Amino acid sequence: MKFRSFPAAGALFGISILFIFSISTCFLCACQIQKPEEPDKIYAGVTYYNQSDTFLNELNSSFKEQLKSFANDDLEVSVTIRDAAGSQRIQNDRVRELIDMGCNVLCVNLVDRADPSEIIDLAKEHDVPIIFFNREPVAEDLMQWDKLYYVGAEAKESGIIQGEMAVDVIRADFNRIDRSKDGKIQYVVLEGEAGHQDSIVRTENAVDTLKNNGIKLEKLSYQIANWNRAQAQNRMEQMIVQYPNKIELVLANNDDMALGARDAYEKRNLTESALPVFFGIDGTDVGLEAVMDSRLSGTVYNDKEGQAAAMAKLAVALISGKGMKEIKFTNDKYIYLPYSRVSEENVKKFLK
Ligand code: GAL
């Protein structure tokens, strides 16, 4: 009996040791798995539709500055920016390069907002989250993966604010602005790219706001100038020739185009009283200066610093896994920053 009990006890002892050993190994492993790995590098790859865009150049420099402010002894931060030169195909290649370079978060300002599939597939394949910005992809595309986000602003709001500012300026000085004295304001529109969320929506809302406030309007013409000052100048020159001394109001979808329109008039050396009133959107450096010296009657501030800050915060949260709960999303994926009106009275507040 005793003889038999010895091996049995030995076996029991052996099993217990094995059990304790495996439990502690599991525990150790579990500890290792549970301890989150702190990232030591945020490497953001930014690509935008065109390097000649004034507003986006200002937004990108603000993003670079703000993301870099997160750097510390344990966290290295770097930002690489690539121009897509107006081609979606080039942009897809840029994204591939950024991923190959080791970027762990992408910020994408699409060339064609309806064509992000290839970029989304690449990002998914390499598990790199994307923050789209300024050119809003269609909702279905953003639903393709849970690591896709959008930072921007609501186009409708900017159109309404531009319309309200125009209402105030026209009401305050109707007799001077209505040069034809027909009780109506003859206007033209300079639009951004066709198909951009900020083009048609801004125009429609600005015009509707003027009409809803009792301003009688007559639309003479509209031209697409792709956000660009030189193109706007050119289009405006054509409209001046077509409607000599008739145009009383210029609504432009952004500051660069409002300034291009103004350039067209300045080239003709007309006196101030023969000029229409000009309204832009963005509050770029040149736009704010123009409001300051009354070359533009008003602009609408497109909060590039706020958008850049939201992108930087989101990029850090996505990589570190911290701070996501503090970010306020609309429909889980969108961050919209508000616009504000900029007139001669408050422009100083916006100037750096
Ligand atoms: C708009 C901005 C324009 C231009 C455009 C590019 O929001 O007002 O100036 O930058 O985005 O997508």
CSV table of C-alpha atoms and ligand atoms in Angstrom, one decimal:
chain,number,residue,atom,x,y,z
A,1,MET,CA,0.0,0.0,0.0
A,2,LYS,CA,2.7,2.3,1.1
A,3,PHE,CA,4.9,1.2,-1.7
A,4,ARG,CA,2.1,2.1,-4.2
A,5,SER,CA,1.3,5.5,-2.6
A,6,PHE,CA,4.8,6.8,-3.2
A,7,PRO,CA,4.7,6.9,-7.0
A,8,ALA,CA,1.1,8.2,-6.9
A,9,ALA,CA,2.1,11.1,-4.6
A,10,GLY,CA,5.1,11.8,-6.8
A,11,ALA,CA,2.8,12.0,-9.8
A,12,LEU,CA,0.4,14.3,-8.0
A,13,PHE,CA,3.3,16.5,-7.0
A,14,GLY,CA,4.6,16.7,-10.6
A,15,ILE,CA,1.1,17.6,-11.9
A,16,SER,CA,0.7,20.3,-9.3
A,17,ILE,CA,4.1,21.8,-10.3
A,18,LEU,CA,3.2,21.7,-13.9
A,19,PHE,CA,-0.2,23.3,-13.2
A,20,ILE,CA,1.4,26.1,-11.1
A,21,PHE,CA,4.0,26.7,-13.8
A,22,SER,CA,1.5,26.8,-16.6
A,23,ILE,CA,-0.8,29.1,-14.6
A,24,SER,CA,2.0,31.5,-13.9
A,25,THR,CA,3.2,31.4,-17.5
A,26,CYS,CA,-0.3,32.2,-18.7
A,27,PHE,CA,-0.5,35.0,-16.2
A,28,LEU,CA,2.8,36.4,-17.4
A,29,CYS,CA,1.7,36.2,-21.0
A,30,ALA,CA,-1.6,37.8,-20.2
A,31,CYS,CA,0.2,40.6,-18.4
A,32,GLN,CA,2.4,41.1,-21.5
A,33,ILE,CA,-0.6,41.1,-23.8
A,34,GLN,CA,-2.7,43.4,-21.7
A,35,LYS,CA,0.0,46.1,-21.3
A,36,PRO,CA,-0.6,48.4,-24.2
A,37,GLU,CA,2.4,49.1,-26.3
A,38,GLU,CA,3.0,52.9,-26.2
A,39,PRO,CA,3.7,54.2,-29.7
A,40,ASP,CA,6.9,56.1,-29.9
A,41,LYS,CA,6.2,57.7,-33.3
A,42,ILE,CA,3.4,59.5,-35.0
A,43,TYR,CA,4.2,59.6,-38.7
A,44,ALA,CA,1.5,61.5,-40.6
A,45,GLY,CA,1.3,61.4,-44.3
A,46,VAL,CA,-0.7,64.2,-45.8
A,47,THR,CA,-1.8,64.5,-49.5
A,48,TYR,CA,-3.8,67.3,-51.0
A,49,TYR,CA,-5.5,67.9,-54.3
A,50,ASN,CA,-3.4,70.8,-55.5
A,51,GLN,CA,-0.5,72.8,-54.1
A,52,SER,CA,-1.7,76.0,-55.7
A,53,ASP,CA,-4.7,76.2,-53.3
A,54,THR,CA,-4.2,79.1,-50.9
A,55,PHE,CA,-6.7,77.9,-48.2
A,56,LEU,CA,-5.2,74.4,-48.1
A,57,ASN,CA,-1.6,75.6,-47.9
A,58,GLU,CA,-2.5,77.6,-44.8
A,59,LEU,CA,-4.5,74.7,-43.3
A,60,ASN,CA,-1.6,72.3,-43.9
A,61,SER,CA,1.0,74.5,-42.3
A,62,SER,CA,-1.3,74.9,-39.3
A,63,PHE,CA,-1.7,71.1,-39.1
A,64,LYS,CA,2.1,70.5,-39.3
A,65,GLU,CA,2.7,73.0,-36.5
A,66,GLN,CA,-0.1,71.7,-34.3
A,67,LEU,CA,0.8,68.0,-34.7
A,68,LYS,CA,4.4,68.8,-33.9
A,69,SER,CA,3.3,70.4,-30.6
A,70,PHE,CA,2.4,66.8,-29.4
A,71,ALA,CA,6.0,65.7,-29.6
A,72,ASN,CA,7.9,65.0,-26.4
A,73,ASP,CA,10.9,62.9,-25.2
A,74,ASP,CA,8.9,59.7,-25.6
A,75,LEU,CA,7.0,60.6,-28.7
A,76,GLU,CA,8.5,61.5,-32.1
A,77,VAL,CA,6.3,63.3,-34.5
A,78,SER,CA,6.8,63.8,-38.2
A,79,VAL,CA,4.7,65.0,-41.1
A,80,THR,CA,5.2,64.5,-44.8
A,81,ILE,CA,3.1,66.4,-47.3
A,82,ARG,CA,2.6,65.4,-50.9
A,83,ASP,CA,0.8,67.3,-53.7
A,84,ALA,CA,-1.5,65.3,-55.9
A,85,ALA,CA,-1.2,67.9,-58.8
A,86,GLY,CA,-5.0,67.7,-59.5
A,87,SER,CA,-4.9,64.0,-60.5
A,88,GLN,CA,-6.6,61.2,-58.5
A,89,ARG,CA,-4.2,58.6,-60.1
A,90,ILE,CA,-1.2,60.6,-58.9
A,91,GLN,CA,-2.8,60.9,-55.4
A,92,ASN,CA,-3.3,57.1,-55.3
A,93,ASP,CA,0.4,56.7,-56.0
A,94,ARG,CA,1.3,59.3,-53.4
A,95,VAL,CA,-0.7,57.3,-50.8
A,96,ARG,CA,1.2,54.1,-51.7
A,97,GLU,CA,4.5,56.0,-51.3
A,98,LEU,CA,3.5,57.4,-47.9
A,99,ILE,CA,2.5,54.0,-46.7
A,100,ASP,CA,5.8,52.5,-47.9
A,101,MET,CA,7.7,55.3,-46.1
A,102,GLY,CA,6.1,54.0,-42.9
A,103,CYS,CA,3.3,56.6,-42.2
A,104,ASN,CA,1.0,55.3,-39.5
A,105,VAL,CA,-1.8,57.7,-40.1
A,106,LEU,CA,-3.0,59.4,-43.4
A,107,CYS,CA,-4.6,62.7,-43.9
A,108,VAL,CA,-6.2,62.8,-47.3
A,109,ASN,CA,-7.7,65.8,-49.2
A,110,LEU,CA,-9.1,63.9,-52.2
A,111,VAL,CA,-8.8,65.1,-55.7
A,112,ASP,CA,-12.0,63.5,-56.7
A,113,ARG,CA,-14.3,63.2,-53.7
A,114,ALA,CA,-16.3,60.5,-55.3
A,115,ASP,CA,-13.3,58.2,-56.0
A,116,PRO,CA,-11.6,57.2,-52.7
A,117,SER,CA,-11.8,53.4,-53.2
A,118,GLU,CA,-8.3,52.7,-54.2
A,119,ILE,CA,-6.9,54.8,-51.3
A,120,ILE,CA,-9.3,53.1,-48.8
A,121,ASP,CA,-8.3,49.6,-50.0
A,122,LEU,CA,-4.6,50.5,-49.6
A,123,ALA,CA,-5.1,51.8,-46.1
A,124,LYS,CA,-7.1,48.8,-45.1
A,125,GLU,CA,-4.6,46.4,-46.4
A,126,HIS,CA,-1.8,48.1,-44.3
A,127,ASP,CA,-4.1,48.9,-41.4
A,128,VAL,CA,-3.4,52.7,-41.6
A,129,PRO,CA,-6.3,54.9,-40.5
A,130,ILE,CA,-7.4,57.8,-42.8
A,131,ILE,CA,-8.6,61.3,-41.8
A,132,PHE,CA,-10.2,62.8,-44.9
A,133,PHE,CA,-10.4,66.5,-44.8
A,134,ASN,CA,-11.9,69.5,-46.6
A,135,ARG,CA,-13.2,67.5,-49.6
A,136,GLU,CA,-15.9,65.4,-48.2
A,137,PRO,CA,-16.2,61.8,-49.4
A,138,VAL,CA,-19.7,60.4,-49.9
A,139,ALA,CA,-21.2,58.8,-46.8
A,140,GLU,CA,-21.2,55.2,-48.2
A,141,ASP,CA,-17.4,55.4,-48.8
A,142,LEU,CA,-16.8,56.5,-45.3
A,143,MET,CA,-18.7,53.5,-44.0
A,144,GLN,CA,-16.4,51.1,-45.8
A,145,TRP,CA,-14.1,50.7,-42.8
A,146,ASP,CA,-14.2,51.8,-39.1
A,147,LYS,CA,-10.9,53.6,-39.4
A,148,LEU,CA,-12.1,56.3,-41.7
A,149,TYR,CA,-13.0,59.8,-40.5
A,150,TYR,CA,-13.7,63.3,-42.0
A,151,VAL,CA,-12.8,66.7,-40.7
A,152,GLY,CA,-14.3,69.8,-42.4
A,153,ALA,CA,-17.1,72.3,-42.2
A,154,GLU,CA,-20.8,72.5,-43.3
A,155,ALA,CA,-21.0,74.3,-46.7
A,156,LYS,CA,-24.6,75.4,-46.0
A,157,GLU,CA,-23.6,77.4,-43.0
A,158,SER,CA,-20.9,79.4,-45.0
A,159,GLY,CA,-23.5,80.2,-47.7
A,160,ILE,CA,-26.0,81.5,-45.2
A,161,ILE,CA,-23.4,83.7,-43.5
A,162,GLN,CA,-22.2,85.1,-46.8
A,163,GLY,CA,-25.8,85.9,-47.7
A,164,GLU,CA,-26.5,87.5,-44.3
A,165,MET,CA,-23.4,89.7,-44.6
A,166,ALA,CA,-24.4,90.8,-48.1
A,167,VAL,CA,-28.0,91.6,-46.9
A,168,ASP,CA,-26.5,93.9,-44.2
A,169,VAL,CA,-24.1,95.7,-46.5
A,170,ILE,CA,-26.8,96.2,-49.3
A,171,ARG,CA,-29.4,97.4,-46.8
A,172,ALA,CA,-27.0,99.9,-45.3
A,173,ASP,CA,-26.0,101.4,-48.6
A,174,PHE,CA,-28.7,100.4,-51.1
A,175,ASN,CA,-28.7,103.6,-53.2
A,176,ARG,CA,-25.0,103.5,-53.8
A,177,ILE,CA,-24.9,99.7,-54.6
A,178,ASP,CA,-28.0,99.8,-56.8
A,179,ARG,CA,-26.2,101.8,-59.4
A,180,SER,CA,-28.8,101.2,-62.1
A,181,LYS,CA,-31.5,102.5,-59.7
A,182,ASP,CA,-33.9,99.8,-60.7
A,183,GLY,CA,-34.6,98.6,-57.1
A,184,LYS,CA,-32.8,95.3,-57.9
A,185,ILE,CA,-29.3,94.1,-57.4
A,186,GLN,CA,-27.6,92.7,-60.5
A,187,TYR,CA,-25.2,90.0,-59.5
A,188,VAL,CA,-22.7,87.4,-60.7
A,189,VAL,CA,-21.3,84.3,-59.0
A,190,LEU,CA,-17.8,82.9,-59.2
A,191,GLU,CA,-17.9,79.2,-58.3
A,192,GLY,CA,-15.4,76.6,-57.2
A,193,GLU,CA,-15.0,73.3,-58.9
A,194,ALA,CA,-18.2,71.6,-60.2
A,195,GLY,CA,-19.0,68.7,-58.0
A,196,HIS,CA,-17.3,70.1,-54.9
A,197,GLN,CA,-19.6,70.2,-51.8
A,198,ASP,CA,-18.6,73.8,-51.1
A,199,SER,CA,-19.6,75.2,-54.6
A,200,ILE,CA,-23.2,74.7,-55.3
A,201,VAL,CA,-24.3,74.6,-51.7
A,202,ARG,CA,-22.6,77.9,-50.9
A,203,THR,CA,-24.0,79.6,-53.9
A,204,GLU,CA,-27.6,78.4,-53.3
A,205,ASN,CA,-27.6,79.3,-49.7
A,206,ALA,CA,-26.1,82.7,-50.2
A,207,VAL,CA,-28.6,83.6,-52.9
A,208,ASP,CA,-31.6,82.2,-51.0
A,209,THR,CA,-30.6,84.1,-47.9
A,210,LEU,CA,-30.6,87.4,-49.8
A,211,LYS,CA,-33.9,86.6,-51.4
A,212,ASN,CA,-35.5,85.5,-48.1
A,213,ASN,CA,-34.5,88.8,-46.6
A,214,GLY,CA,-36.3,90.8,-49.3
A,215,ILE,CA,-33.4,91.8,-51.5
A,216,LYS,CA,-34.6,91.8,-55.1
A,217,LEU,CA,-32.0,90.1,-57.2
A,218,GLU,CA,-31.2,89.7,-60.9
A,219,LYS,CA,-28.7,87.0,-61.8
A,220,LEU,CA,-26.6,88.1,-64.8
A,221,SER,CA,-24.2,85.2,-65.0
A,222,TYR,CA,-22.0,82.7,-63.2
A,223,GLN,CA,-18.6,81.3,-64.0
A,224,ILE,CA,-16.6,78.4,-62.6
A,225,ALA,CA,-13.0,79.5,-61.6
A,226,ASN,CA,-11.9,76.4,-59.6
A,227,TRP,CA,-11.0,78.3,-56.4
A,228,ASN,CA,-8.3,80.1,-58.3
A,229,ARG,CA,-7.5,83.9,-58.3
A,230,ALA,CA,-6.1,84.1,-61.9
A,231,GLN,CA,-8.9,82.1,-63.4
A,232,ALA,CA,-11.4,84.2,-61.5
A,233,GLN,CA,-9.8,87.4,-62.9
A,234,ASN,CA,-10.0,86.0,-66.4
A,235,ARG,CA,-13.7,85.0,-66.0
A,236,MET,CA,-14.6,88.3,-64.5
A,237,GLU,CA,-12.9,90.2,-67.4
A,238,GLN,CA,-15.3,88.3,-69.7
A,239,MET,CA,-18.3,89.1,-67.6
A,240,ILE,CA,-17.4,92.8,-67.4
A,241,VAL,CA,-17.2,93.0,-71.2
A,242,GLN,CA,-20.5,91.1,-71.5
A,243,TYR,CA,-22.3,93.3,-68.9
A,244,PRO,CA,-20.6,96.7,-69.1
A,245,ASN,CA,-21.2,98.7,-65.9
A,246,LYS,CA,-24.1,96.4,-64.9
A,247,ILE,CA,-22.7,94.2,-62.2
A,248,GLU,CA,-23.5,95.4,-58.7
A,249,LEU,CA,-22.7,92.4,-56.5
A,250,VAL,CA,-20.0,89.6,-56.8
A,251,LEU,CA,-20.6,86.5,-54.7
A,252,ALA,CA,-17.5,84.3,-54.8
A,253,ASN,CA,-17.3,80.8,-53.3
A,254,ASN,CA,-13.9,81.7,-51.8
A,255,ASP,CA,-11.6,84.7,-51.1
A,256,ASP,CA,-9.1,83.9,-53.9
A,257,MET,CA,-11.9,84.1,-56.5
A,258,ALA,CA,-13.4,87.3,-54.9
A,259,LEU,CA,-9.9,88.8,-55.1
A,260,GLY,CA,-9.5,87.7,-58.7
A,261,ALA,CA,-12.7,89.4,-59.6
A,262,ARG,CA,-11.5,92.6,-57.8
A,263,ASP,CA,-8.2,92.3,-59.8
A,264,ALA,CA,-10.2,92.4,-63.0
A,265,TYR,CA,-11.8,95.7,-62.0
A,266,GLU,CA,-8.5,97.2,-60.7
A,267,LYS,CA,-6.8,96.5,-64.0
A,268,ARG,CA,-9.4,98.8,-65.6
A,269,ASN,CA,-8.6,101.7,-63.2
A,270,LEU,CA,-12.3,102.3,-62.4
A,271,THR,CA,-13.2,104.6,-59.5
A,272,GLU,CA,-14.5,102.9,-56.4
A,273,SER,CA,-18.0,104.2,-57.0
A,274,ALA,CA,-18.2,102.3,-60.3
A,275,LEU,CA,-17.3,99.0,-58.7
A,276,PRO,CA,-19.6,96.2,-57.4
A,277,VAL,CA,-19.4,94.9,-53.8
A,278,PHE,CA,-17.4,91.7,-53.4
A,279,PHE,CA,-17.9,88.9,-50.9
A,280,GLY,CA,-15.6,85.9,-50.3
A,281,ILE,CA,-15.3,82.9,-48.0
A,282,ASP,CA,-12.3,81.5,-46.1
A,283,GLY,CA,-10.5,84.3,-44.3
A,284,THR,CA,-7.2,83.4,-45.8
A,285,ASP,CA,-4.3,85.9,-45.0
A,286,VAL,CA,-4.9,87.8,-48.2
A,287,GLY,CA,-8.7,87.6,-47.7
A,288,LEU,CA,-8.5,89.1,-44.3
A,289,GLU,CA,-6.2,91.9,-45.4
A,290,ALA,CA,-8.7,92.7,-48.2
A,291,VAL,CA,-11.5,93.0,-45.7
A,292,MET,CA,-9.3,95.2,-43.6
A,293,ASP,CA,-8.7,97.6,-46.4
A,294,SER,CA,-12.3,97.4,-47.7
A,295,ARG,CA,-11.4,95.7,-51.0
A,296,LEU,CA,-13.8,92.9,-49.9
A,297,SER,CA,-17.0,93.9,-48.1
A,298,GLY,CA,-16.9,90.7,-46.1
A,299,THR,CA,-15.7,87.1,-45.8
A,300,VAL,CA,-16.7,84.0,-43.9
A,301,TYR,CA,-14.0,82.5,-41.7
A,302,ASN,CA,-13.4,78.8,-42.6
A,303,ASP,CA,-11.7,77.8,-39.4
A,304,LYS,CA,-8.4,76.2,-40.7
A,305,GLU,CA,-6.8,76.3,-37.3
A,306,GLY,CA,-9.8,74.6,-35.7
A,307,GLN,CA,-9.8,72.0,-38.5
A,308,ALA,CA,-6.0,71.4,-38.2
A,309,ALA,CA,-6.3,71.1,-34.5
A,310,ALA,CA,-9.1,68.5,-34.8
A,311,MET,CA,-7.0,66.5,-37.3
A,312,ALA,CA,-4.0,66.6,-35.1
A,313,LYS,CA,-5.9,65.5,-32.0
A,314,LEU,CA,-7.6,62.7,-33.9
A,315,ALA,CA,-4.4,61.5,-35.5
A,316,VAL,CA,-2.8,61.3,-32.0
A,317,ALA,CA,-5.8,59.5,-30.5
A,318,LEU,CA,-5.9,57.0,-33.4
A,319,ILE,CA,-2.3,56.0,-32.9
A,320,SER,CA,-2.0,56.1,-29.2
A,321,GLY,CA,-5.5,54.8,-28.4
A,322,LYS,CA,-5.9,57.6,-25.9
A,323,GLY,CA,-8.3,60.6,-26.0
A,324,MET,CA,-10.8,59.2,-28.5
A,325,LYS,CA,-13.6,59.5,-26.0
A,326,GLU,CA,-13.1,63.3,-25.6
A,327,ILE,CA,-13.5,63.9,-29.3
A,328,LYS,CA,-17.0,65.0,-30.3
A,329,PHE,CA,-18.1,63.3,-33.5
A,330,THR,CA,-21.2,63.8,-35.6
A,331,ASN,CA,-22.4,60.3,-36.6
A,332,ASP,CA,-19.3,58.7,-35.1
A,333,LYS,CA,-17.0,59.7,-38.0
A,334,TYR,CA,-17.4,63.4,-38.8
A,335,ILE,CA,-16.0,66.5,-37.1
A,336,TYR,CA,-17.4,69.8,-38.4
A,337,LEU,CA,-16.0,73.2,-37.3
A,338,PRO,CA,-18.2,76.2,-37.4
A,339,TYR,CA,-17.8,79.2,-39.7
A,340,SER,CA,-17.9,82.8,-38.6
A,341,ARG,CA,-18.6,86.1,-40.2
A,342,VAL,CA,-15.7,88.6,-40.8
A,343,SER,CA,-16.5,92.2,-41.5
A,344,GLU,CA,-14.5,95.4,-41.3
A,345,GLU,CA,-15.7,95.7,-37.6
A,346,ASN,CA,-14.2,92.4,-36.3
A,347,VAL,CA,-11.5,91.5,-38.9
A,348,LYS,CA,-8.7,92.4,-36.5
A,349,LYS,CA,-9.7,89.5,-34.2
A,350,PHE,CA,-8.9,87.1,-37.0
A,351,LEU,CA,-5.6,88.7,-38.2
A,352,LYS,CA,-2.5,86.9,-36.7
B,1,GAL,C1,-12.9,75.1,-49.7
B,1,GAL,C2,-12.2,76.4,-49.6
B,1,GAL,C3,-11.6,76.8,-51.0
B,1,GAL,C4,-10.7,75.6,-51.5
B,1,GAL,C5,-11.5,74.3,-51.5
B,1,GAL,C6,-10.6,73.2,-51.9
B,1,GAL,O1,-13.5,74.7,-48.5
B,1,GAL,O2,-13.1,77.4,-49.3
B,1,GAL,O3,-10.8,77.9,-50.9
B,1,GAL,O4,-9.6,75.5,-50.6
B,1,GAL,O5,-12.1,74.1,-50.2
B,1,GAL,O6,-11.2,72.0,-51.7
